[in-house]
CSV table of C-alpha atoms in Angstrom, one decimal:
chain,number,residue,atom,x,y,z
A,1,MET,CA,38.7,-62.9,149.0
A,2,HIS,CA,41.1,-60.7,147.1
A,3,GLY,CA,44.8,-61.2,146.4
A,4,GLU,CA,47.4,-59.3,144.5
A,5,TYR,CA,51.0,-60.2,143.5
A,6,LYS,CA,53.4,-58.4,141.3
A,7,VAL,CA,55.5,-61.0,139.4
A,8,PRO,CA,59.2,-60.2,139.9
A,9,GLY,CA,60.3,-58.3,136.8
A,10,GLY,CA,56.7,-58.6,135.4
A,11,LYS,CA,53.2,-57.4,135.9
A,12,LEU,CA,50.5,-57.3,138.6
A,13,VAL,CA,48.3,-60.3,139.0
A,14,VAL,CA,44.9,-59.9,140.8
A,15,VAL,CA,42.8,-62.8,141.9
A,16,ASP,CA,39.3,-62.8,143.4
A,17,VAL,CA,38.2,-66.2,144.7
A,18,GLU,CA,36.0,-67.9,147.3
A,19,SER,CA,36.6,-71.0,149.3
A,20,GLU,CA,33.5,-73.2,149.7
A,21,ASP,CA,33.6,-76.7,151.2
A,22,GLY,CA,37.4,-76.8,151.0
A,23,VAL,CA,37.6,-76.0,147.2
A,24,LEU,CA,38.1,-72.9,145.2
A,25,ARG,CA,35.0,-71.3,143.7
A,26,GLN,CA,34.2,-68.2,141.5
A,27,VAL,CA,37.8,-67.7,140.5
A,28,ARG,CA,38.6,-64.6,138.5
A,29,VAL,CA,42.1,-63.7,137.4
A,30,ALA,CA,42.9,-60.2,136.1
A,31,GLY,CA,45.8,-57.8,135.8
A,32,ASP,CA,47.9,-55.6,133.6
A,33,PHE,CA,49.8,-58.6,132.0
A,34,PHE,CA,49.7,-59.8,128.4
A,35,LEU,CA,48.2,-63.1,127.5
A,36,GLU,CA,47.5,-64.8,124.1
A,37,PRO,CA,45.1,-66.2,123.0
A,38,ASP,CA,42.1,-64.6,124.7
A,39,GLU,CA,40.6,-67.9,125.7
A,40,ALA,CA,43.8,-68.7,127.7
A,41,LEU,CA,42.4,-66.5,130.5
A,42,ASP,CA,39.2,-68.7,130.6
A,43,ALA,CA,41.5,-71.7,130.8
A,44,VAL,CA,43.3,-70.3,133.8
A,45,ASN,CA,40.1,-69.6,135.6
A,46,ALA,CA,38.7,-73.0,134.8
A,47,ALA,CA,41.9,-74.8,135.9
A,48,LEU,CA,41.6,-73.2,139.3
A,49,GLU,CA,37.9,-73.7,139.8
A,50,GLY,CA,37.3,-76.6,142.1
A,51,ALA,CA,40.9,-77.0,143.1
A,52,PRO,CA,41.4,-78.0,146.8
A,53,ALA,CA,41.8,-74.8,148.8
A,54,ASP,CA,44.9,-76.1,150.5
A,55,THR,CA,46.8,-76.6,147.2
A,56,ASP,CA,50.1,-74.8,147.3
A,57,ALA,CA,51.3,-72.3,144.7
A,58,ALA,CA,53.3,-74.9,142.8
A,59,GLY,CA,50.3,-77.2,142.6
A,60,LEU,CA,48.1,-74.4,141.3
A,61,ALA,CA,50.7,-73.5,138.7
A,62,ALA,CA,50.8,-77.1,137.5
A,63,ARG,CA,47.0,-77.2,137.1
A,64,ILE,CA,47.2,-74.0,135.0
A,65,ASP,CA,50.0,-75.3,132.8
A,66,ALA,CA,48.1,-78.4,132.1
A,67,ALA,CA,45.0,-76.5,131.0
A,68,LEU,CA,46.6,-73.7,128.8
A,69,PRO,CA,45.9,-73.9,125.1
A,70,VAL,CA,48.8,-75.0,122.8
A,71,GLY,CA,50.8,-71.9,121.8
A,72,THR,CA,49.8,-69.8,124.8
A,73,VAL,CA,52.1,-66.8,125.3
A,74,MET,CA,52.5,-65.1,128.7
A,75,TYR,CA,54.2,-61.8,129.0
A,76,GLY,CA,54.6,-60.3,132.5
A,77,LEU,CA,52.7,-63.2,133.8
A,78,THR,CA,53.6,-66.7,135.1
A,79,SER,CA,51.6,-69.7,136.2
A,80,GLU,CA,53.5,-69.5,139.5
A,81,GLY,CA,52.6,-65.9,139.9
A,82,VAL,CA,48.9,-66.7,139.6
A,83,GLY,CA,49.3,-69.4,142.2
A,84,VAL,CA,51.0,-67.0,144.6
A,85,ALA,CA,48.2,-64.5,144.1
A,86,VAL,CA,45.6,-67.2,144.9
A,87,ARG,CA,47.5,-68.2,148.1
A,88,ARG,CA,47.7,-64.5,149.1
A,89,ALA,CA,44.0,-64.1,148.6
A,90,LEU,CA,43.3,-67.1,150.8
A,91,ALA,CA,45.7,-65.9,153.5
A,92,HIS,CA,44.1,-62.5,153.6
A,93,ALA,CA,47.5,-60.9,152.8
A,94,THR,CA,47.8,-57.1,152.8
A,95,ASP,CA,49.4,-54.8,150.3
A,96,TRP,CA,52.0,-52.1,150.5
A,97,THR,CA,49.4,-49.4,150.1
A,98,ASP,CA,47.3,-50.7,153.0
A,99,TYR,CA,49.8,-49.1,155.5
A,100,ASP,CA,51.0,-45.7,156.5
A,101,TRP,CA,54.8,-46.1,156.1
A,102,GLN,CA,57.3,-44.3,158.3
A,103,LEU,CA,60.8,-43.2,157.4
A,104,ILE,CA,63.7,-43.2,159.9
A,105,HIS,CA,67.0,-41.7,158.6
A,106,GLU,CA,69.1,-40.5,161.5
A,107,GLY,CA,72.7,-39.7,162.1
A,108,PRO,CA,75.6,-42.1,162.3
A,109,GLN,CA,75.3,-44.9,164.9
A,110,SER,CA,77.6,-47.7,166.1
A,111,PRO,CA,77.4,-51.1,164.4
A,112,ALA,CA,76.1,-52.8,167.6
A,113,LEU,CA,73.3,-50.1,168.0
A,114,HIS,CA,72.2,-50.7,164.4
A,115,MET,CA,71.8,-54.4,165.1
A,116,ALA,CA,69.8,-53.6,168.2
A,117,LEU,CA,67.6,-51.1,166.5
A,118,ASP,CA,66.6,-53.7,163.8
A,119,GLU,CA,65.5,-56.1,166.6
A,120,VAL,CA,63.7,-53.5,168.6
A,121,LEU,CA,61.9,-51.7,165.8
A,122,THR,CA,60.7,-54.9,164.2
A,123,ALA,CA,59.4,-56.2,167.5
A,124,GLU,CA,57.5,-52.9,167.9
A,125,VAL,CA,55.9,-53.5,164.5
A,126,ALA,CA,55.0,-57.0,165.5
A,127,ALA,CA,53.4,-55.7,168.7
A,128,GLY,CA,51.4,-53.1,166.7
A,129,ARG,CA,53.0,-50.2,168.5
A,130,ARG,CA,54.9,-48.9,165.4
A,131,PRO,CA,53.8,-48.6,161.8
A,132,PRO,CA,55.7,-50.4,159.0
A,133,THR,CA,59.1,-48.7,158.8
A,134,LEU,CA,61.8,-48.0,156.3
A,135,ARG,CA,65.0,-47.2,158.1
A,136,VAL,CA,68.1,-45.9,156.3
A,137,TRP,CA,71.3,-46.5,158.2
A,138,GLU,CA,74.3,-44.2,158.6
A,139,TRP,CA,77.5,-45.8,159.9
A,140,ALA,CA,79.7,-44.3,162.7
A,141,SER,CA,82.6,-46.7,162.0
A,142,PRO,CA,83.7,-49.5,159.7
A,143,ALA,CA,82.3,-52.9,160.5
A,144,VAL,CA,81.9,-56.5,159.4
A,145,ILE,CA,78.4,-57.9,160.0
A,146,ILE,CA,78.3,-61.6,160.1
A,147,GLY,CA,75.1,-63.7,159.7
A,148,SER,CA,73.4,-65.3,162.7
A,149,PHE,CA,74.7,-68.8,161.9
A,150,GLN,CA,78.2,-68.0,160.5
A,151,SER,CA,81.4,-69.1,162.2
A,152,LEU,CA,83.3,-66.1,163.4
A,153,ARG,CA,86.8,-67.5,162.8
A,154,ASN,CA,85.9,-68.9,159.4
A,155,GLU,CA,84.5,-65.6,158.1
A,156,VAL,CA,86.7,-62.9,159.7
A,157,ASP,CA,90.5,-62.5,159.8
A,158,ALA,CA,90.9,-61.1,163.3
A,159,ASP,CA,94.3,-59.6,162.6
A,160,GLY,CA,93.1,-57.9,159.5
A,161,ALA,CA,90.0,-56.5,161.3
A,162,ALA,CA,92.2,-55.1,164.1
A,163,ARG,CA,94.7,-53.7,161.6
A,164,HIS,CA,92.0,-51.7,159.8
A,165,GLY,CA,90.0,-50.8,162.9
A,166,VAL,CA,87.0,-52.8,161.8
A,167,GLU,CA,84.4,-53.8,164.4
A,168,VAL,CA,82.8,-57.3,164.1
A,169,VAL,CA,79.1,-57.7,165.0
A,170,ARG,CA,76.6,-60.5,164.5
A,171,ARG,CA,73.1,-59.8,163.3
A,172,ILE,CA,69.9,-61.7,164.1
A,173,SER,CA,69.3,-62.7,160.5
A,174,GLY,CA,71.0,-65.4,158.5
A,175,GLY,CA,73.0,-65.0,155.3
A,176,GLY,CA,76.6,-64.0,154.7
A,177,ALA,CA,79.1,-61.5,156.0
A,178,MET,CA,79.0,-57.9,154.9
A,179,PHE,CA,81.9,-55.4,154.9
A,180,VAL,CA,80.9,-51.8,155.4
A,181,GLU,CA,82.6,-48.4,155.7
A,182,PRO,CA,81.0,-45.0,156.4
A,183,GLY,CA,80.2,-43.4,153.2
A,184,ASN,CA,80.9,-46.5,151.1
A,185,THR,CA,77.7,-48.5,151.6
A,186,ILE,CA,74.0,-47.9,151.5
A,187,THR,CA,72.1,-50.0,154.1
A,188,TYR,CA,68.4,-50.0,154.9
A,189,SER,CA,65.9,-52.1,156.8
A,190,LEU,CA,62.2,-52.8,156.2
A,191,SER,CA,60.3,-53.7,159.3
A,192,VAL,CA,56.9,-55.0,158.0
A,193,PRO,CA,53.9,-56.8,159.4
A,194,GLU,CA,53.9,-60.5,158.6
A,195,ALA,CA,50.5,-60.0,156.8
A,196,LEU,CA,52.4,-58.2,154.0
A,197,VAL,CA,54.1,-61.4,152.9
A,198,GLN,CA,51.3,-63.9,153.7
A,199,GLY,CA,51.0,-66.5,151.0
A,200,LEU,CA,54.6,-66.1,149.8
A,201,SER,CA,57.3,-68.7,150.1
A,202,PHE,CA,60.5,-67.6,151.9
A,203,GLN,CA,62.2,-67.1,148.6
A,204,ASP,CA,59.3,-65.2,147.1
A,205,SER,CA,59.2,-62.8,150.0
A,206,TYR,CA,62.8,-61.7,149.2
A,207,ALA,CA,61.8,-60.9,145.6
A,208,TYR,CA,58.6,-59.2,146.8
A,209,LEU,CA,60.3,-57.0,149.4
A,210,ASP,CA,63.1,-56.1,147.0
A,211,ASP,CA,60.8,-55.1,144.1
A,212,TRP,CA,60.6,-51.4,145.1
A,213,VAL,CA,64.3,-50.9,145.1
A,214,LEU,CA,64.7,-52.5,141.7
A,215,GLY,CA,62.3,-49.9,140.5
A,216,ALA,CA,64.2,-47.1,142.2
A,217,LEU,CA,67.5,-48.3,140.6
A,218,GLY,CA,65.7,-48.5,137.3
A,219,ASP,CA,64.8,-44.8,137.7
A,220,MET,CA,68.5,-44.1,138.1
A,221,GLY,CA,69.4,-45.9,134.9
A,222,ILE,CA,70.4,-49.2,136.4
A,223,ARG,CA,68.8,-52.4,135.1
A,224,ALA,CA,68.8,-54.6,138.2
A,225,TRP,CA,67.2,-57.8,139.1
A,226,TYR,CA,66.6,-60.1,142.1
A,227,GLN,CA,69.0,-63.1,142.0
A,228,PRO,CA,67.9,-66.0,144.3
A,229,LEU,CA,68.1,-66.4,147.1
A,230,ASN,CA,69.1,-63.0,148.5
A,231,ASP,CA,71.1,-60.9,146.0
A,232,ILE,CA,70.4,-57.9,143.8
A,233,ALA,CA,72.5,-57.9,140.7
A,234,THR,CA,73.1,-56.0,137.4
A,235,ASP,CA,74.9,-57.1,134.3
A,236,GLN,CA,78.1,-55.8,135.9
A,237,GLY,CA,77.8,-58.0,139.0
A,238,LYS,CA,76.3,-58.2,142.4
A,239,ILE,CA,75.5,-54.8,144.0
A,240,ALA,CA,73.5,-55.8,147.1
A,241,GLY,CA,72.7,-58.6,149.5
A,242,ALA,CA,69.6,-59.1,151.6
A,243,ALA,CA,68.7,-61.0,154.8
A,244,GLN,CA,65.6,-61.6,156.7
A,245,LYS,CA,64.4,-62.5,160.2
A,246,ARG,CA,60.8,-63.3,161.4
A,247,ILE,CA,59.8,-62.0,164.8
A,248,VAL,CA,56.8,-63.6,166.5
A,249,GLY,CA,54.1,-61.3,167.8
A,250,PRO,CA,53.0,-61.0,171.5
A,251,GLY,CA,51.5,-64.3,172.7
A,252,GLY,CA,52.6,-66.1,169.6
A,253,GLY,CA,50.3,-64.1,167.4
A,254,PRO,CA,51.0,-62.5,164.0
A,255,GLY,CA,54.4,-61.1,163.9
A,256,ALA,CA,56.7,-59.0,161.7
A,257,VAL,CA,59.5,-59.5,159.2
A,258,LEU,CA,62.8,-57.7,159.2
A,259,HIS,CA,64.2,-57.4,155.7
A,260,HIS,CA,67.6,-55.6,155.5
A,261,VAL,CA,69.8,-54.8,152.6
A,262,THR,CA,73.4,-53.7,152.2
A,263,MET,CA,74.3,-52.1,148.8
A,264,SER,CA,77.8,-51.5,147.6
A,265,TYR,CA,78.5,-47.9,146.8
A,266,ASP,CA,82.3,-47.6,146.7
A,267,ILE,CA,83.8,-50.6,148.5
A,268,ASP,CA,87.6,-50.9,149.0
A,269,ALA,CA,87.9,-54.5,147.8
A,270,GLY,CA,91.5,-54.8,148.9
A,271,LYS,CA,90.7,-53.9,152.5
A,272,MET,CA,87.6,-56.2,152.4
A,273,LEU,CA,89.8,-59.1,151.4
A,274,ASP,CA,92.2,-58.3,154.3
A,275,VAL,CA,89.3,-58.6,156.7
A,276,LEU,CA,87.0,-61.3,155.3
A,277,ARG,CA,88.0,-64.8,154.6
A,278,ILE,CA,86.4,-65.2,151.3
A,279,GLY,CA,87.0,-68.8,150.1
A,280,ARG,CA,87.3,-70.0,146.6
A,281,GLU,CA,84.1,-72.1,146.9
A,282,LYS,CA,82.0,-69.0,147.8
A,283,MET,CA,83.5,-67.0,145.0
A,284,SER,CA,82.8,-69.7,142.5
A,285,ASP,CA,79.2,-70.0,143.7
A,286,LYS,CA,78.7,-66.5,142.3
A,287,GLY,CA,80.2,-67.2,139.0
A,288,THR,CA,83.0,-64.7,139.4
A,289,LYS,CA,86.7,-64.8,139.6
A,290,SER,CA,87.5,-62.0,141.9
A,291,ALA,CA,86.0,-60.0,144.8
A,292,LYS,CA,86.4,-56.8,142.7
A,293,LYS,CA,83.8,-58.2,140.3
A,294,ARG,CA,81.5,-59.3,143.1
A,295,VAL,CA,81.5,-55.8,144.7
A,296,ASP,CA,80.5,-53.6,141.8
A,297,PRO,CA,80.0,-50.0,143.2
A,298,LEU,CA,76.8,-48.1,142.7
A,299,ARG,CA,79.0,-44.9,142.4
A,300,ARG,CA,80.4,-46.1,139.1
A,301,GLN,CA,77.1,-47.3,137.7
A,302,THR,CA,75.0,-44.2,138.7
A,303,GLY,CA,77.6,-41.4,138.6
A,304,LEU,CA,75.7,-39.9,141.5
A,305,ALA,CA,76.8,-39.0,145.0
A,306,ARG,CA,75.8,-41.5,147.7
A,307,GLU,CA,73.5,-39.0,149.3
A,308,THR,CA,71.7,-38.5,146.0
A,309,VAL,CA,71.3,-42.2,145.5
A,310,ILE,CA,69.7,-42.5,149.0
A,311,GLU,CA,67.5,-39.4,148.3
A,312,ARG,CA,66.3,-41.0,145.0
A,313,MET,CA,65.5,-44.3,146.7
A,314,ILE,CA,63.5,-42.6,149.4
A,315,GLU,CA,61.6,-40.5,146.8
A,316,SER,CA,60.9,-43.7,144.8
A,317,PHE,CA,59.5,-45.5,147.8
A,318,GLY,CA,57.3,-42.6,148.8
A,319,SER,CA,55.9,-42.1,145.4
A,320,ARG,CA,54.8,-45.8,145.3
A,321,TYR,CA,53.5,-46.3,148.8
A,322,GLY,CA,53.6,-43.0,150.7
A,323,LEU,CA,56.2,-42.2,153.4
A,324,THR,CA,56.1,-40.0,156.4
A,325,GLY,CA,59.2,-38.8,158.2
A,326,GLY,CA,59.6,-40.2,161.8
A,327,LYS,CA,62.2,-41.1,164.4
A,328,VAL,CA,63.3,-43.7,166.9
A,329,THR,CA,61.3,-42.9,170.0
A,330,ASP,CA,63.1,-42.3,173.3
A,331,GLU,CA,61.8,-45.6,174.7
A,332,GLU,CA,62.9,-47.5,171.6
A,333,LEU,CA,66.4,-46.0,171.7
A,334,ALA,CA,66.8,-46.8,175.4
A,335,ARG,CA,65.8,-50.4,174.8
A,336,ALA,CA,68.2,-50.6,171.8
A,337,GLN,CA,71.1,-49.1,173.7
A,338,GLU,CA,70.7,-51.7,176.4
A,339,LEU,CA,70.4,-54.5,173.9
A,340,ALA,CA,73.5,-53.2,172.1
A,341,ARG,CA,75.4,-53.3,175.4
A,342,ALA,CA,74.1,-56.6,176.7
A,343,LYS,CA,73.8,-58.6,173.5
A,344,PHE,CA,75.2,-57.2,170.3
A,345,GLY,CA,78.3,-55.7,171.9
A,346,ALA,CA,79.1,-58.7,174.0
A,347,PRO,CA,81.6,-61.4,172.9
A,348,GLN,CA,79.2,-64.1,174.0
A,349,TRP,CA,76.9,-63.2,171.1
A,350,THR,CA,79.5,-62.3,168.5
A,351,ALA,CA,81.3,-65.6,169.1
A,352,ARG,CA,78.3,-67.8,169.7
A,353,VAL,CA,79.4,-69.7,166.6
A,354,PRO,CA,83.2,-69.6,167.1
């Protein structure tokens, strides 16, 4: 069995391993990481050899740490990363390059339709009728998107939203509220087979699915990193928030993961504060004193037009994994339009947590 895992902010770890009579055998760890002294690699392999095959990544990391020679130095490598690579091998996880990725980047659409498209396209990936998909959104109108479990009245100032013509919609994923305006945010969705994140914890899957965009930002001169659980940050503050939803496949079989991200390009922080009820506790959680610091626009950090930033991101994804242009099919659009009307545009869903 073969497993690969790129350590967030680090290097690729590759593990080849067999499972015999419930224990790990013939363990071989490799990769483009740096490790000193040389015998430390033998210690890693020996620590994993004979381990119970159901040991989780943390348990495998503990075995490695206990076996490493005194003074071992790891660069681009962590014991936890090796443990995750082992779990991915045992789970027969796939890799980004195992798929033919499709790009969808169409014209502006309503907030409710965007919510519906996420659900429909991810369900199609789960059913095997659609390839893994990167969808870049364009917004037809300003909106607040609240998380699946958030209280509507606690998160949104209804008077402020009405005053600024901001539509409020609820998405199917958890997480916090996002304020968007056409031309001022960059939003994208990844609809991926569950196999791509097999062997990863929920938290690790965020870092794994965000890794490509960190590279894309780096190519534009922005040093960005994943900040648990679901943020992307730079030394000037948070620039993006991610959320996920698992969708079960037909008959309860292997499903798909929706991972969507909203990035701040040029947010009007004053208007955002009129619409969102951002409490002191939430602000203090982020280690900031003002919303203006939390919403640090990509425009200022890149000096590039929004369209150029999107173009660079798409090019970066394609150069890593391949990407073919596609579109929402007529059948998918019809289903999404009906879902937007009956669910995402309906007050029963939006106010399901009052």
